Coordinates of C-alpha atoms in Angstrom, one line a residue:
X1 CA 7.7 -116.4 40.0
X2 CA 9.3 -114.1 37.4
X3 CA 6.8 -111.2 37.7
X4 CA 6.6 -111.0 33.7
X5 CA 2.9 -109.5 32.4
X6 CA 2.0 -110.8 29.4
X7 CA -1.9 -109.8 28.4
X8 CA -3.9 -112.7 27.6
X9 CA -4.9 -111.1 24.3
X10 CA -1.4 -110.7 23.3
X11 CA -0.4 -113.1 20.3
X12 CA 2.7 -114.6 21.2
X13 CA 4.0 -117.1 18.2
X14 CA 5.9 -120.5 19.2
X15 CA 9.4 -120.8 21.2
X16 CA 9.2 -117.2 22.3
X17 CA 11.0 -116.7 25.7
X18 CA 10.2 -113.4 27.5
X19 CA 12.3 -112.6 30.5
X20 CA 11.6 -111.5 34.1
X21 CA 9.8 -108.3 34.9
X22 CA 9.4 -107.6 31.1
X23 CA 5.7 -106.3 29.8
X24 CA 3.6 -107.3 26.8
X25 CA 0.6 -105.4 26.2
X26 CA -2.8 -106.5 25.1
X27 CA -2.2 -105.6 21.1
X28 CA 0.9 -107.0 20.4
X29 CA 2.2 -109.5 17.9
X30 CA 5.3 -111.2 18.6
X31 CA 7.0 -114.2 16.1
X32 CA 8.1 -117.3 16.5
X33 CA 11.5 -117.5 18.1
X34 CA 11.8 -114.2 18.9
X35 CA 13.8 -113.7 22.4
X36 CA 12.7 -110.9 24.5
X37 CA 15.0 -110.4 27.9
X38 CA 14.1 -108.8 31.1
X39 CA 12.9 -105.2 31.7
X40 CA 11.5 -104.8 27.9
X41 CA 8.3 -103.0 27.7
X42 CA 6.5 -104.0 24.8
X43 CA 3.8 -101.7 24.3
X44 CA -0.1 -101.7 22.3
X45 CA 0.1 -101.5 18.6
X46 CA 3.3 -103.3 18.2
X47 CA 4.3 -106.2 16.1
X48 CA 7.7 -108.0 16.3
X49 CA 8.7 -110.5 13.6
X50 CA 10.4 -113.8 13.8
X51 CA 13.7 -114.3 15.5
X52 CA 14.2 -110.7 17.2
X53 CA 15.8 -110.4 20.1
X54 CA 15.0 -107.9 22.3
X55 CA 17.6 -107.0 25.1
X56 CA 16.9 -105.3 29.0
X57 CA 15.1 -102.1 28.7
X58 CA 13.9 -101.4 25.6
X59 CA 10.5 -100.1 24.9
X60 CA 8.6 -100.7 21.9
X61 CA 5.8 -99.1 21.1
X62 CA 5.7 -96.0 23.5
X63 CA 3.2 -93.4 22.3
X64 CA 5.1 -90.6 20.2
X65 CA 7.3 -87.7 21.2
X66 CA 5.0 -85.3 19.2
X67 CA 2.6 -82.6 20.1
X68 CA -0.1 -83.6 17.0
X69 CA -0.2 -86.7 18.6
X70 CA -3.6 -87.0 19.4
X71 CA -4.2 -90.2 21.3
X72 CA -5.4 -92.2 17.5
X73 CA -4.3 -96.1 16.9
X74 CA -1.1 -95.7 15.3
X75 CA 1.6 -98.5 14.9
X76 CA 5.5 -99.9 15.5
X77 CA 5.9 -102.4 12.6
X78 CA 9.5 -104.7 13.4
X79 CA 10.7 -107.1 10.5
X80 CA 12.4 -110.5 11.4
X81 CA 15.8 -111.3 12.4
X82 CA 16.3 -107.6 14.0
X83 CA 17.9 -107.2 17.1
X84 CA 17.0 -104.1 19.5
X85 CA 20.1 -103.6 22.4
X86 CA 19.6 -102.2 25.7
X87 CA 17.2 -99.2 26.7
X88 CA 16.3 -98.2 22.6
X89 CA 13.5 -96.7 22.5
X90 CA 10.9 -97.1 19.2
X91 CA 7.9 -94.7 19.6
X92 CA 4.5 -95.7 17.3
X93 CA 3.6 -93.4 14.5
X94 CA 1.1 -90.0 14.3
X95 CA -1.8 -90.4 12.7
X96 CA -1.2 -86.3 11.6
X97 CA 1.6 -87.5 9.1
X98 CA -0.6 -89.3 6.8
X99 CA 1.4 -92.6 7.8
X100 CA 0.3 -93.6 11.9
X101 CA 3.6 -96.1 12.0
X102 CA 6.8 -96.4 12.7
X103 CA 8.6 -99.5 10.8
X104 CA 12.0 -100.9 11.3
X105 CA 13.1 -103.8 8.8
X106 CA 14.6 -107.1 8.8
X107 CA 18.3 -108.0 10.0
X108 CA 19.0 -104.9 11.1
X109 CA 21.0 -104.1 14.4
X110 CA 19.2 -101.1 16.7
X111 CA 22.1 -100.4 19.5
X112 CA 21.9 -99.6 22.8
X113 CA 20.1 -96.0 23.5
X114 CA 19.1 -95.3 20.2
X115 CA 15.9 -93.4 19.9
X116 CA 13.5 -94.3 16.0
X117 CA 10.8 -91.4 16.6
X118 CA 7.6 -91.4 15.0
X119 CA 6.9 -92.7 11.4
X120 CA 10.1 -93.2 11.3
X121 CA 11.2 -96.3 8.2
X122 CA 14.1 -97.6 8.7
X123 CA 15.3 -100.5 6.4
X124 CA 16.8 -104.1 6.1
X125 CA 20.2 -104.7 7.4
X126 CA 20.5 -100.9 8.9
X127 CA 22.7 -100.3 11.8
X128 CA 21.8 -97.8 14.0
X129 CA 25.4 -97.4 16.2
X130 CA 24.2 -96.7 20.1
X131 CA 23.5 -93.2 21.2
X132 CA 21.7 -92.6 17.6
X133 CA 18.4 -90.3 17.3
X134 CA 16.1 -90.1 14.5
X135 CA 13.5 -87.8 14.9
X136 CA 10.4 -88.0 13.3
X137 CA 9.9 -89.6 9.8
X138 CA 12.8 -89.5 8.8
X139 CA 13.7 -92.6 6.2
X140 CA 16.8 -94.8 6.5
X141 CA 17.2 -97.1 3.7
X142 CA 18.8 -100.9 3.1
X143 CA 22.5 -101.3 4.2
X144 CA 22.7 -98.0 5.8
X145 CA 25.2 -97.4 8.7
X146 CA 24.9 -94.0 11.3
X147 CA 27.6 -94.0 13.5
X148 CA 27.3 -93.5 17.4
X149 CA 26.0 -90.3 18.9
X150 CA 24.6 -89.0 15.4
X151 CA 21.6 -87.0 15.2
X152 CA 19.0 -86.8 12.1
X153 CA 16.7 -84.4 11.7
X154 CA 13.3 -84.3 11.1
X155 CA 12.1 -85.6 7.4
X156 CA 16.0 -86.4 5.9
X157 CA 17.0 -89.6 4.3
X158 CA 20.0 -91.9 4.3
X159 CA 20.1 -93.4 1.7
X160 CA 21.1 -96.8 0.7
X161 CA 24.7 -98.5 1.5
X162 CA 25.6 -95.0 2.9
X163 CA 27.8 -95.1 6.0
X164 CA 27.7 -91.4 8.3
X165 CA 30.8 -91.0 10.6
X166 CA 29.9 -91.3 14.2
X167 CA 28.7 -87.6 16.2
X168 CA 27.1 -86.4 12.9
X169 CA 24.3 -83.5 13.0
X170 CA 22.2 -84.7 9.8
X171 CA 20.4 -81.7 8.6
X172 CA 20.6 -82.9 4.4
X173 CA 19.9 -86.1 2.7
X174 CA 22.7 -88.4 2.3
X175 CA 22.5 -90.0 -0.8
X176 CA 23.2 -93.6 -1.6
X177 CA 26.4 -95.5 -1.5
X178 CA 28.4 -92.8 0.3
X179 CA 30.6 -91.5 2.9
X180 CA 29.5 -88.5 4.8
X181 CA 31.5 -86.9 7.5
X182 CA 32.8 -84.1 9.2
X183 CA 30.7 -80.8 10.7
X184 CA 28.9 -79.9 8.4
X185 CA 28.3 -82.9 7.3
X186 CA 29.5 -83.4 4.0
X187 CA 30.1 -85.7 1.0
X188 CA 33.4 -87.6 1.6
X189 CA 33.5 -90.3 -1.4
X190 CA 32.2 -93.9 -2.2
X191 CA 31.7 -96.2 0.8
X192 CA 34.6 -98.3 -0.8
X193 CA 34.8 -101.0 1.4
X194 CA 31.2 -101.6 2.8
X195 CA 30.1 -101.7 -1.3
X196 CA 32.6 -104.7 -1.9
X197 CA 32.1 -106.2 1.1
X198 CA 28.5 -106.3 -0.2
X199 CA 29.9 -107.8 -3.3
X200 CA 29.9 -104.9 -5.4
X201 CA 32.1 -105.3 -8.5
X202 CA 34.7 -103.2 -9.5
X203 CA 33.3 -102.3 -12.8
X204 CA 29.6 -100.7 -10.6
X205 CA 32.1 -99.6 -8.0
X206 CA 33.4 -97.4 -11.1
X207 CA 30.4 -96.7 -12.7
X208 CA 29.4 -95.2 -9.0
X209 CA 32.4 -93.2 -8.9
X210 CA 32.0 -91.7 -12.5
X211 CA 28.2 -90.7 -11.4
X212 CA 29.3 -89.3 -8.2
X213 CA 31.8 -86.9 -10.2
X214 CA 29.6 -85.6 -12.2
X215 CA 26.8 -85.1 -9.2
X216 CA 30.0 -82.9 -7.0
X217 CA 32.6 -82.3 -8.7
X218 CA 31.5 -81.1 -12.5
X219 CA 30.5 -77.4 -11.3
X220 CA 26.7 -78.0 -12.6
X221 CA 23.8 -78.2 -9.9
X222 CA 21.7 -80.7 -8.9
X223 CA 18.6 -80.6 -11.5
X224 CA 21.6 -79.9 -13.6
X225 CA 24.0 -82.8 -13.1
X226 CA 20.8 -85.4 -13.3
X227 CA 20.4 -84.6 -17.0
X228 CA 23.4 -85.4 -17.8
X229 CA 23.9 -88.7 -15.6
X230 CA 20.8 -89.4 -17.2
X231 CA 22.2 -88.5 -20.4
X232 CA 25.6 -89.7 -20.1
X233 CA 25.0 -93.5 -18.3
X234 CA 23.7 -96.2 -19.6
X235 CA 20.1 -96.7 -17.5
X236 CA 20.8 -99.3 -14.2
X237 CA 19.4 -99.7 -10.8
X238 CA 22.2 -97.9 -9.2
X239 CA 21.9 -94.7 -11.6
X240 CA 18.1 -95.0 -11.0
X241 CA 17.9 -95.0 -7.6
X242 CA 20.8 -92.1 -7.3
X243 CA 18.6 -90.0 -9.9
X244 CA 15.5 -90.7 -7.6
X245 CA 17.2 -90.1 -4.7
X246 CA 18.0 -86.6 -5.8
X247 CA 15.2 -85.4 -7.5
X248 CA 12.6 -86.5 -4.5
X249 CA 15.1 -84.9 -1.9
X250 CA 12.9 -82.9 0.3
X251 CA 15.7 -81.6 2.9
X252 CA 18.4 -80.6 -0.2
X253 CA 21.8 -83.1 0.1
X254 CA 24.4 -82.5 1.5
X255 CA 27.3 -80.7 0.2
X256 CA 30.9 -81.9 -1.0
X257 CA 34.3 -81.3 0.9
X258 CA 36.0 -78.7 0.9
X259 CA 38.9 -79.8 -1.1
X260 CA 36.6 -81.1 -3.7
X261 CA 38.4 -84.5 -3.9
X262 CA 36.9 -88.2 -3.2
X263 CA 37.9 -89.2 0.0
X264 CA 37.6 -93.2 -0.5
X265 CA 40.5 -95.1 0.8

């Protein structure tokens, strides 16, 4: 006998293993092929996609960290493919945010101890580095990488294919395709290599770089600087999404390095 609960009511899909001493509550949806190990508490309100893998004491689905929390339905939403490491914890949403769920994409990698608080979205392919807390609702988009021990507070963004140095306080957006570093946190370049290990060619990889001077380093503000990216580049996906980024920050972005220069290589 292996002492797992599994509620009877609990939709489990086909070839899912669930180790010893691990808990699935009554309104829970887990995929086929998803591998969930011993000591994982899977709590109400939770679905898990296909092919997850869920390692010893993580809980899913815990109700949220927050004092407007009001004991409502609210949600934990998991994509396919993700994998959640040892004791990370994934609390469901509040109803008092307008959104009631927390949602973590596909293929991304949750590491050991991380905490995704309440209406919290995080992407596909994110990797959360263990020791990582995201407090509530704040948004952590595709290809994003937070180094270990990082904080983020409440309501910023990290935006796509950024990468944030491990034991960052993140108290600004960090806009997309980016290095950010030191305390306080700050812009630091292009990620270089994680953009052309994504396949990025050379030519976007310097169209990014030309946008980027012109957002930190021509002297003009934000509002500023997005007239005349908007002005001066030709309209693609990756100006779009930087001018969107900016102009829907709600925290302000973060600020460039002190010695003004692109820290890339």
């Amino acid at each position: 006998m292996d002492n797992k609960v599994i509620h009877p009511n609990a939709k489990i899909g086909k070839n899912v293993e669930i180790g010893p001493f691990s808990y699935i509550a009554e309104n829970v949806e887990i995929g086929d092929g998803t591998w969930i190990g011993p000591n994982v508490t899977i709590m109400d309100y939770v679905k898990i996609g296909k092919n997850c893998r869920i390692f010893p004491g993580a809980v899913v689905g815990a109700i949220p960290q927050d004092l407007k929390f009001a004991g409502e339905v609210s949600y934990v939403e998991i994509g396919d493919n993700t994998i959640i490491r040892e004791c990370a914890t994934i609390n469901r949403g509040t109803a008092a945010s307008g959104k009631g769920i927390t949602k973590v994409g596909s293929n991304s990698m949750i590491m050991s101890y991380v905490h995704v608080a309440h209406d919290c979205v995080v992407g596909d392919h994110v990797i959360l580095v263990s020791y990582v807390g995201i407090a509530g609702e704040t948004v952590v988009d595709d290809y994003a990488i937070i180094g270990g021990n990082s904080s983020a507070h409440q309501f910023t963004r990290i935006g796509a294919h950024a990468m944030v140095a491990g034991g960052s306080l993140i108290g600004k957006d960090v806009p997309p395709f980016i290095l950010a570093g030191h305390r306080p946190l700050v812009f630091g370049g292009l990620n270089i290599v994680g953009l052309r290990r994504r396949g990025f060619s050379n030519e976007r990889i310097d169209n990014l770089r030309d946008i980027y001077r012109v957002l930190y380093q021509s002297g003009l503000n934000f509002s500023d600087a997005c007239r005349k990216i908007e002005a001066d580049f030709e309209p693609s996906d990756d100006r779009n999404l930087i001018l969107d980024f900016v102009r829907t920050s709600k925290r302000g972005l973060i600020k460039v390095n002190l010695s003004g220069t692109l820290e890339e290589e």
